[in-house]
XYZ file of C-alpha atoms in Angstrom:
164
model
C 30.493 83.075 101.118
C 32.797 85.466 102.826
C 34.710 85.789 105.899
C 34.341 87.949 109.299
C 36.140 89.469 111.286
C 36.277 91.785 114.611
C 36.779 95.410 114.525
C 40.306 96.356 116.880
C 38.503 98.124 119.721
C 41.857 100.530 120.668
C 42.684 101.660 123.760
C 44.144 99.390 124.781
C 48.455 98.545 125.606
C 50.372 96.178 122.527
C 51.358 93.342 125.332
C 54.219 92.013 125.039
C 57.072 89.355 127.220
C 60.332 91.549 126.572
C 63.368 89.513 126.710
C 65.424 91.550 129.230
C 68.165 88.869 129.385
C 71.284 90.984 130.468
C 70.447 94.056 128.297
C 71.370 96.762 131.364
C 68.435 98.648 132.821
C 68.988 102.058 134.337
C 66.027 102.471 137.353
C 67.107 106.523 138.866
C 65.938 106.542 141.940
C 66.522 104.408 145.545
C 62.926 103.925 147.226
C 60.447 101.514 147.638
C 59.341 101.830 144.501
C 62.297 101.980 142.609
C 63.452 98.428 144.631
C 60.121 97.168 142.953
C 61.572 97.618 139.839
C 64.600 96.577 140.468
C 63.402 93.050 142.143
C 61.239 93.171 138.326
C 64.325 93.518 135.952
C 66.091 90.963 138.253
C 64.163 88.154 137.547
C 63.824 89.133 133.879
C 67.662 88.942 134.715
C 68.086 92.099 133.200
C 72.216 93.596 134.304
C 70.434 96.238 136.479
C 72.824 99.802 137.735
C 70.624 101.905 140.455
C 71.048 105.889 140.022
C 70.525 107.052 143.517
C 72.040 109.323 145.935
C 70.418 106.527 149.182
C 68.775 103.286 148.529
C 66.154 101.442 150.834
C 67.443 98.872 152.747
C 65.659 96.411 149.743
C 68.487 98.386 147.311
C 71.326 98.566 150.414
C 70.951 94.846 150.251
C 71.179 93.714 145.981
C 73.968 96.155 146.820
C 75.417 94.619 149.314
C 75.141 91.570 147.105
C 76.497 92.042 143.669
C 73.513 91.902 142.490
C 72.827 95.075 141.088
C 75.137 98.195 139.929
C 75.140 101.410 142.196
C 75.909 104.959 141.149
C 75.718 106.781 145.034
C 74.620 110.742 143.410
C 71.376 112.504 141.276
C 70.786 110.693 138.029
C 73.543 112.577 135.090
C 72.611 112.740 131.345
C 76.074 110.014 130.371
C 73.912 107.891 132.353
C 71.450 106.389 129.814
C 75.224 105.564 127.439
C 74.582 102.207 128.330
C 71.016 102.122 129.037
C 68.104 99.491 126.869
C 65.288 101.014 129.513
C 64.841 102.855 132.035
C 62.562 103.126 134.883
C 62.100 107.010 136.810
C 60.892 106.286 140.349
C 61.747 109.622 141.917
C 59.526 111.412 143.362
C 60.743 114.344 141.457
C 58.153 115.035 138.642
C 60.250 117.735 136.716
C 64.385 115.336 136.918
C 61.713 112.650 135.969
C 59.961 115.190 133.015
C 63.724 115.730 131.936
C 64.408 111.835 131.578
C 61.768 110.961 130.133
C 62.753 113.752 127.579
C 66.201 112.425 127.089
C 65.163 108.715 126.621
C 62.797 110.452 123.192
C 65.926 111.094 121.885
C 67.555 108.492 122.156
C 64.723 106.276 121.586
C 64.831 104.421 124.989
C 61.812 103.578 125.924
C 61.417 104.794 129.455
C 58.958 104.426 132.420
C 58.351 107.491 135.415
C 56.441 105.761 138.164
C 53.453 107.288 138.489
C 53.268 109.899 135.822
C 51.607 107.873 132.780
C 51.618 110.183 130.415
C 55.654 109.986 130.568
C 55.101 105.867 129.957
C 56.228 105.154 127.119
C 54.770 100.959 128.659
C 53.553 100.537 132.107
C 53.936 97.473 134.624
C 51.591 95.513 135.002
C 50.340 93.133 137.889
C 51.858 89.543 137.279
C 51.853 85.633 138.795
C 54.951 83.819 138.879
C 54.882 80.337 139.458
C 58.703 79.403 138.604
C 57.972 78.951 133.864
C 54.021 80.684 134.184
C 53.581 84.204 134.395
C 50.515 86.475 134.622
C 49.871 89.639 134.265
C 46.443 91.779 133.878
C 46.728 95.031 132.291
C 44.164 97.518 132.982
C 46.655 100.586 131.313
C 47.685 102.156 134.631
C 43.711 103.219 134.462
C 42.873 100.435 138.173
C 46.392 99.327 139.405
C 44.432 98.195 142.200
C 41.425 96.263 140.505
C 44.856 94.695 138.014
C 45.689 93.297 141.649
C 41.940 91.613 142.285
C 42.459 89.336 138.763
C 45.458 88.584 139.816
C 44.791 87.690 142.841
C 42.252 85.513 141.551
C 43.640 84.381 138.608
C 47.264 82.963 140.999
C 43.951 81.118 143.126
C 42.988 79.841 140.776
C 46.586 78.241 139.078
C 47.424 74.410 141.046
C 51.014 75.497 143.199
C 53.882 73.761 140.997
C 51.914 74.964 137.137
C 55.686 76.710 135.726
C 57.059 73.207 137.313
C 54.952 71.288 134.999
């Protein structure tokens, strides 16, 4: 009897849960998008460094609480020396592209907010309840749909599921 195997669809992402604990993550940018990226990295127990001339209120709070290291200046190439992962969240697309090219030359995974062709990976829409984490991806094609699906899944989970 011959076995049958399903054919891959292709075009998807390799979905993994990245172990970022104690890993140096560099975030370039100090606005609301950067704050979201920082929060995600802190949730994963990463060691976060932010490079930005100014910080939004949330990132200022995180710097004051010593949750992040902040360098109050523009990005410098040497900032990559200790980074294992880089997240750019700046409005200058040309600089994001330059940073992504530097990262690729050093084999450092990079995500450039809102510039899909520069990203080695995308952020998913997530729900967390202690140890349980649910993530929905549309490969950055339909973030609103991913958020809607995530909300439906989260609403179906009993509160405290992650404590079981």
